[in-house]
Coordinates of C-alpha atoms and ligand atoms in Angstrom, one line a residue:
X1 CA 1.6 8.1 10.2
X2 CA 1.4 5.2 7.9
X3 CA 3.4 1.9 8.1
X4 CA 3.2 -1.6 6.7
X5 CA 4.3 -4.9 8.3
X6 CA 4.6 -8.4 7.1
X7 CA 4.2 -11.3 9.5
X8 CA 4.4 -15.1 9.2
X9 CA 1.9 -17.5 10.7
X10 CA 3.6 -20.1 13.0
X11 CA 3.0 -23.7 13.8
X12 CA 3.4 -24.8 17.4
X13 CA 5.5 -27.9 18.0
X14 CA 4.6 -27.5 21.7
X15 CA 1.1 -26.1 22.0
X16 CA -0.3 -23.1 23.9
X17 CA -3.8 -24.1 25.1
X18 CA -5.0 -22.3 28.2
X19 CA -4.3 -19.1 30.0
X20 CA -3.7 -18.5 33.7
X21 CA -4.5 -14.9 33.2
X22 CA -7.0 -14.2 30.3
X23 CA -6.8 -10.5 30.5
X24 CA -3.0 -10.4 30.2
X25 CA -3.0 -13.5 28.0
X26 CA -0.5 -15.3 30.2
X27 CA -0.3 -18.9 29.2
X28 CA -0.2 -22.0 31.6
X29 CA 2.9 -23.3 29.8
X30 CA 5.8 -22.2 27.5
X31 CA 5.3 -23.2 23.9
X32 CA 7.7 -23.7 20.9
X33 CA 7.0 -22.9 17.2
X34 CA 8.3 -22.5 13.8
X35 CA 7.4 -19.5 11.5
X36 CA 5.9 -20.3 8.2
X37 CA 7.2 -18.6 5.0
X38 CA 4.1 -19.3 2.8
X39 CA 1.4 -18.3 5.2
X40 CA 1.8 -14.5 5.5
X41 CA -0.2 -11.5 6.6
X42 CA 0.6 -8.0 5.3
X43 CA -1.0 -5.1 7.1
X44 CA -0.9 -1.3 6.5
X45 CA -2.1 1.0 9.3
X46 CA -2.6 4.7 9.0
X47 CA -3.5 7.0 11.9
X48 CA -5.1 10.3 10.8
X49 CA -7.5 13.0 12.1
X50 CA -9.4 12.4 8.8
X51 CA -10.8 9.1 10.1
X52 CA -13.7 9.4 12.5
X53 CA -13.7 5.7 13.5
X54 CA -11.3 2.8 13.0
X55 CA -11.9 1.4 9.5
X56 CA -10.9 -2.2 8.6
X57 CA -10.6 -4.0 5.4
X58 CA -9.5 -7.7 5.2
X59 CA -8.5 -9.3 1.9
X60 CA -7.5 -12.8 1.1
X61 CA -5.3 -13.7 -1.8
X62 CA -3.7 -16.8 -3.0
X63 CA -2.8 -18.6 -6.2
X64 CA -6.1 -20.4 -6.2
X65 CA -8.0 -17.1 -6.2
X66 CA -6.8 -14.9 -9.0
X67 CA -7.8 -11.5 -7.7
X68 CA -8.0 -10.6 -4.0
X69 CA -11.3 -11.3 -2.3
X70 CA -12.8 -9.1 0.4
X71 CA -13.8 -10.9 3.6
X72 CA -15.7 -9.4 6.6
X73 CA -14.5 -9.2 10.1
X74 CA -17.3 -10.0 12.5
X75 CA -18.2 -7.5 15.4
X76 CA -16.2 -9.4 18.0
X77 CA -13.1 -9.4 15.8
X78 CA -13.5 -5.7 15.1
X79 CA -13.7 -5.0 18.8
X80 CA -10.6 -7.1 19.4
X81 CA -8.7 -5.2 16.8
X82 CA -9.9 -1.8 18.0
X83 CA -8.9 -2.7 21.6
X84 CA -5.4 -3.5 20.3
X85 CA -5.2 -0.2 18.5
X86 CA -6.3 1.5 21.7
X87 CA -3.4 -0.1 23.6
X88 CA -1.1 1.3 20.9
X89 CA -2.7 4.8 20.9
X90 CA -2.3 4.9 24.8
X91 CA 1.3 3.9 24.5
X92 CA 2.0 6.6 21.8
X93 CA -0.2 9.1 23.5
X94 CA -2.3 9.8 20.3
X95 CA -6.0 10.0 19.7
X96 CA -6.3 9.6 15.9
X97 CA -8.5 6.9 14.5
X98 CA -7.0 4.6 11.9
X99 CA -7.5 2.8 8.6
X100 CA -6.3 -0.8 8.6
X101 CA -6.0 -2.9 5.4
X102 CA -4.8 -6.4 5.9
X103 CA -4.2 -9.2 3.4
X104 CA -3.8 -12.9 4.1
X105 CA -2.5 -15.3 1.5
X106 CA -4.2 -18.2 3.3
X107 CA -7.8 -18.9 4.4
X108 CA -9.0 -17.2 7.6
X109 CA -10.2 -19.2 10.7
X110 CA -9.3 -22.6 9.5
X111 CA -6.8 -23.7 12.1
X112 CA -4.0 -21.8 10.4
X113 CA -3.1 -19.2 12.9
X114 CA -4.4 -16.1 11.1
X115 CA -4.7 -14.4 14.5
X116 CA -1.0 -15.0 15.1
X117 CA 0.3 -13.4 11.8
X118 CA -2.6 -10.9 12.0
X119 CA -1.9 -9.5 15.4
X120 CA 1.9 -9.7 14.9
X121 CA 1.6 -7.6 11.6
X122 CA -0.9 -5.2 13.2
X123 CA 1.3 -4.6 16.2
X124 CA 4.4 -3.8 14.2
X125 CA 2.5 -1.7 11.6
X126 CA 0.5 0.2 14.2
X127 CA 3.3 0.9 16.6
X128 CA 5.5 2.2 13.7
X129 CA 2.7 4.3 12.2
X130 CA 2.2 5.8 15.7
X131 CA 5.9 6.7 15.8
X132 CA 7.0 4.1 18.3
X133 CA 10.2 2.1 17.9
X134 CA 9.8 -1.0 20.2
X135 CA 12.4 -3.7 20.8
X136 CA 11.6 -7.2 19.6
X137 CA 10.8 -8.3 23.2
X138 CA 8.4 -5.4 23.7
X139 CA 6.7 -6.0 20.4
X140 CA 6.3 -9.6 21.3
X141 CA 4.8 -8.7 24.7
X142 CA 2.4 -6.2 23.0
X143 CA 1.4 -8.7 20.2
X144 CA 0.6 -11.3 23.0
X145 CA -2.2 -9.0 24.3
X146 CA -3.8 -9.2 20.8
X147 CA -3.5 -13.0 20.5
X148 CA -1.2 -15.3 22.5
X149 CA 0.3 -17.1 19.6
X150 CA 1.0 -13.8 17.8
X151 CA 3.9 -13.1 20.2
X152 CA 5.7 -16.2 18.6
X153 CA 5.4 -14.7 15.1
X154 CA 7.6 -11.7 16.0
X155 CA 11.1 -13.3 16.4
X156 CA 13.0 -15.1 13.7
X157 CA 12.7 -18.9 12.8
X158 CA 12.3 -21.3 15.6
X159 CA 10.8 -19.6 18.7
X160 CA 10.1 -20.2 22.3
X161 CA 7.3 -18.2 24.2
X162 CA 8.2 -18.2 27.9
X163 CA 5.4 -18.6 30.4
X164 CA 7.1 -16.0 32.6
X165 CA 5.8 -14.9 36.0
X166 CA 4.5 -11.5 34.9
X167 CA 3.5 -9.7 31.7
X168 CA 7.1 -8.4 31.3
X169 CA 8.6 -11.9 31.4
X170 CA 6.1 -13.6 29.1
X171 CA 7.5 -13.0 25.7
X172 CA 8.9 -15.0 22.7
X173 CA 12.5 -15.1 21.5
X174 CA 14.3 -16.8 18.8
X175 CA 15.9 -20.2 19.7
X176 CA 17.4 -20.5 16.2
X177 CA 17.3 -18.5 13.0
X178 CA 15.1 -19.6 10.1
X179 CA 18.2 -21.0 8.2
X180 CA 19.2 -23.2 11.1
X181 CA 17.4 -26.3 9.9
X182 CA 15.8 -27.1 6.5
X183 CA 12.5 -28.4 7.8
X184 CA 9.1 -28.2 6.1
X185 CA 5.5 -27.8 7.2
X186 CA 3.5 -29.3 4.4
X187 CA 0.1 -27.8 5.2
X188 CA -2.8 -29.9 3.9
X189 CA -6.0 -27.8 3.7
X190 CA -9.2 -29.8 3.7
X191 CA -11.6 -27.2 4.9
X192 CA -11.4 -23.4 4.8
X193 CA -14.7 -22.8 6.5
X194 CA -14.5 -20.4 9.5
X195 CA -14.5 -22.5 12.7
X196 CA -17.5 -22.6 14.9
X197 CA -15.9 -22.1 18.3
X198 CA -13.2 -19.5 18.4
X199 CA -9.9 -20.5 20.1
X200 CA -10.2 -17.9 22.8
X201 CA -13.6 -19.2 23.9
X202 CA -12.5 -22.8 23.8
X203 CA -9.4 -22.1 25.9
X204 CA -11.5 -20.7 28.7
X205 CA -12.7 -24.2 29.7
X206 CA -9.3 -25.9 29.6
X207 CA -9.2 -26.7 33.3
X208 CA -12.4 -28.7 33.1
X209 CA -10.5 -31.6 31.3
X210 CA -9.2 -34.2 33.8
X211 CA -6.2 -34.5 31.4
X212 CA -5.2 -30.8 31.8
X213 CA -3.1 -31.4 35.0
X214 CA -1.5 -34.5 33.4
X215 CA -0.4 -32.3 30.5
X216 CA 0.9 -29.5 32.6
X217 CA 3.0 -31.9 34.7
X218 CA 4.5 -33.5 31.5
X219 CA 5.3 -30.3 29.7
X220 CA 8.6 -29.1 31.5
X221 CA 10.3 -32.4 30.6
X222 CA 8.8 -32.4 27.1
X223 CA 10.1 -28.9 26.5
X224 CA 13.6 -30.0 27.6
X225 CA 13.4 -33.0 25.2
X226 CA 12.3 -30.9 22.2
X227 CA 15.0 -28.4 22.8
X228 CA 17.5 -31.3 22.8
X229 CA 16.0 -32.5 19.5
X230 CA 16.4 -29.0 18.0
X231 CA 19.9 -28.6 19.3
X232 CA 21.1 -32.0 17.9
X233 CA 18.8 -31.8 14.8
X234 CA 17.4 -35.2 15.7
X235 CA 14.4 -35.2 13.4
X236 CA 12.9 -38.5 14.6
X237 CA 12.9 -37.3 18.2
X238 CA 11.5 -33.9 17.2
X239 CA 8.7 -35.5 15.1
X240 CA 7.7 -37.9 17.9
X241 CA 7.5 -35.1 20.4
X242 CA 5.5 -32.8 18.0
X243 CA 2.9 -35.6 17.5
X244 CA 2.8 -36.5 21.2
X245 CA 2.0 -32.9 22.1
X246 CA -0.6 -32.4 19.4
X247 CA -2.4 -35.6 20.4
X248 CA -2.3 -34.7 24.1
X249 CA -3.7 -31.2 23.4
X250 CA -6.5 -32.6 21.3
X251 CA -7.3 -35.3 24.0
X252 CA -7.6 -32.4 26.4
X253 CA -9.9 -30.4 24.1
X254 CA -12.1 -33.4 23.5
X255 CA -12.5 -34.0 27.3
X256 CA -13.2 -30.4 28.2
X257 CA -16.7 -29.4 29.3
X258 CA -18.2 -28.7 26.8
X259 CA -15.9 -30.8 24.6
X260 CA -14.3 -29.5 21.4
X261 CA -13.8 -31.6 18.3
X262 CA -11.8 -30.0 15.6
X263 CA -11.0 -33.0 13.5
X264 CA -13.3 -34.5 10.8
X265 CA -13.1 -37.7 8.7
X266 CA -10.6 -36.2 6.3
X267 CA -8.3 -35.1 9.2
X268 CA -8.3 -38.7 10.5
X269 CA -7.7 -40.1 7.0
X270 CA -4.6 -37.9 6.7
X271 CA -3.3 -38.8 10.2
X272 CA -3.6 -42.5 9.2
X273 CA -1.9 -41.8 5.9
X274 CA 1.1 -40.2 7.8
X275 CA 1.4 -43.3 10.0
X276 CA 1.4 -45.5 6.9
X277 CA 4.0 -43.4 5.0
X278 CA 6.1 -43.6 8.2
X279 CA 5.8 -47.4 8.3
X280 CA 7.1 -47.4 4.7
X281 CA 10.2 -45.5 5.8
X282 CA 9.3 -41.9 5.1
X283 CA 10.2 -39.6 8.1
X284 CA 6.9 -37.6 8.5
X285 CA 5.0 -36.5 11.5
X286 CA 1.7 -34.5 11.8
X287 CA 0.4 -31.8 14.0
X288 CA -3.0 -30.1 14.1
X289 CA -4.1 -26.8 15.7
X290 CA -7.7 -25.7 16.4
X291 CA -9.1 -26.7 13.1
X292 CA -9.4 -29.7 10.7
X293 CA -6.3 -29.0 8.6
X294 CA -3.1 -31.1 9.0
X295 CA 0.4 -29.9 9.1
X296 CA 2.9 -32.5 8.0
X297 CA 6.4 -31.9 9.3
X298 CA 9.3 -33.3 7.3
X299 CA 12.8 -32.5 6.3
X300 CA 13.5 -30.5 3.1
X301 CA 14.9 -33.5 1.2
X302 CA 11.5 -35.2 1.5
X303 CA 9.3 -32.2 0.5
X304 CA 8.6 -33.3 -3.1
X305 CA 7.6 -36.8 -2.0
X306 CA 5.4 -35.6 0.8
X307 CA 3.6 -32.9 -1.2
X308 CA 3.1 -35.4 -4.0
X309 CA 1.6 -37.9 -1.7
X310 CA -0.6 -35.3 0.1
X311 CA -2.1 -34.2 -3.2
X312 CA -3.3 -37.7 -4.0
X313 CA -5.5 -37.9 -0.9
X314 CA -9.2 -37.5 -1.8
X315 CA -10.9 -34.3 -0.5
X316 CA -7.7 -32.3 -0.2
X317 CA -8.4 -28.7 -1.3
X318 CA -4.8 -27.4 -1.3
X319 CA -1.3 -28.2 -0.2
X320 CA 1.0 -25.4 1.0
X321 CA 4.6 -26.2 1.6
X322 CA 6.2 -23.9 4.2
X323 CA 9.9 -23.4 5.0
X324 CA 11.0 -21.9 8.3
X325 CA 10.6 -18.1 8.0
X326 CA 12.0 -14.9 9.5
X327 CA 9.8 -13.0 11.9
X328 CA 7.7 -9.8 11.6
X329 CA 9.3 -6.9 9.7
X330 CA 8.4 -3.6 8.1
X331 CA 8.1 -3.1 4.4
X332 CA 7.8 0.1 2.3
X333 CA 5.1 -1.6 0.0
X334 CA 2.0 -0.1 1.5
X335 CA -1.4 -1.6 0.7
X336 CA -3.1 1.8 0.2
Ligands
DP6_1 C1 -4.3 -24.5 19.2 O1 -3.2 -17.7 19.9 O2 -5.2 -18.3 18.6 O3 -3.2 -23.0 17.7 O4 -4.6 -16.1 22.6 O5 -7.0 -16.6 22.3 O6 -5.7 -15.6 20.4 P1 -5.7 -16.5 21.6 O7 -5.4 -18.0 21.1 P2 -4.5 -18.4 19.9 O8 -4.3 -19.9 20.2 C2 -3.6 -20.8 19.5 C3 -3.9 -22.2 19.9 C4 -3.3 -23.3 19.1 C5 -2.0 -23.8 19.7 C6 -0.8 -22.9 19.4 O9 -0.7 -22.2 18.4 O10 0.1 -22.9 20.3

């Protein structure tokens, strides 16, 4: 009753911000993302009568930290993980408690979707450990209950999460395999402090922004345009839409009640740098999630130049270059 899964984080090109049903985690709009091959969560789950309560251990490891470092889940996070394990126990009709060990190779709660890769890995590892063999669609639906964006880390490569009109129809599927387009997400880390307002809480107030309706009305057309950009591999069109959607989501966050400000001075400096590099002829676009770090999207041929330039910006802690990645999968390399 032990299994291990590996899941990538993902970067949303069209963002998910707001839920029409918080309990079922059904989003107001469909979203589109790319899986990230260098931001990975690995999770081992074991169910056993030996455990009297669910036990969790969270580690972080990357090339900047030589040995792995133990981090603590807070009480809310533990409840959220246990609730997810309960869903899986109910499905598998088992009562055993579990031991969960999870390792991220990137900082937690810094606007890199650790909840996406975290709940995707947990869903696959726990269902397999419980003896369930779910389809990709059912895994995606189940991961969605843990964290909305986690459903997008399940399928391969470039992914769409459909709004759907029910829980069964709100799942993610692969638009294109990871090898379809040699893009990069050059992730510029400027702060790895845990964020003050969790995404889930921030999202509850989305409808208080006067811009929320404007965004909802614009999205169907924007989704058609980005799909066309992906289909025709039109990078300039893709980049423009990615930036447009990011700025619109943040304007919405900033005009919610109470407002949410995820950017800091370094974030703004990098956004400005991206505009300047573009003026100089480099095809680069940025996008930012619920944190200060900036994801710079470029084509594979420009990776060296972009990472080189990003590293020269003062205050940058780390630069992680991501290729499109395959989705969540099982591995035999258990963490305990
Ligand atoms: C800004 O998936 O973390 O990164 O469903 O509450 O877990 P929960 O939210 P989460 O939200 C991600 C929001 C975002 C945009 C995106 O990834 O689409």
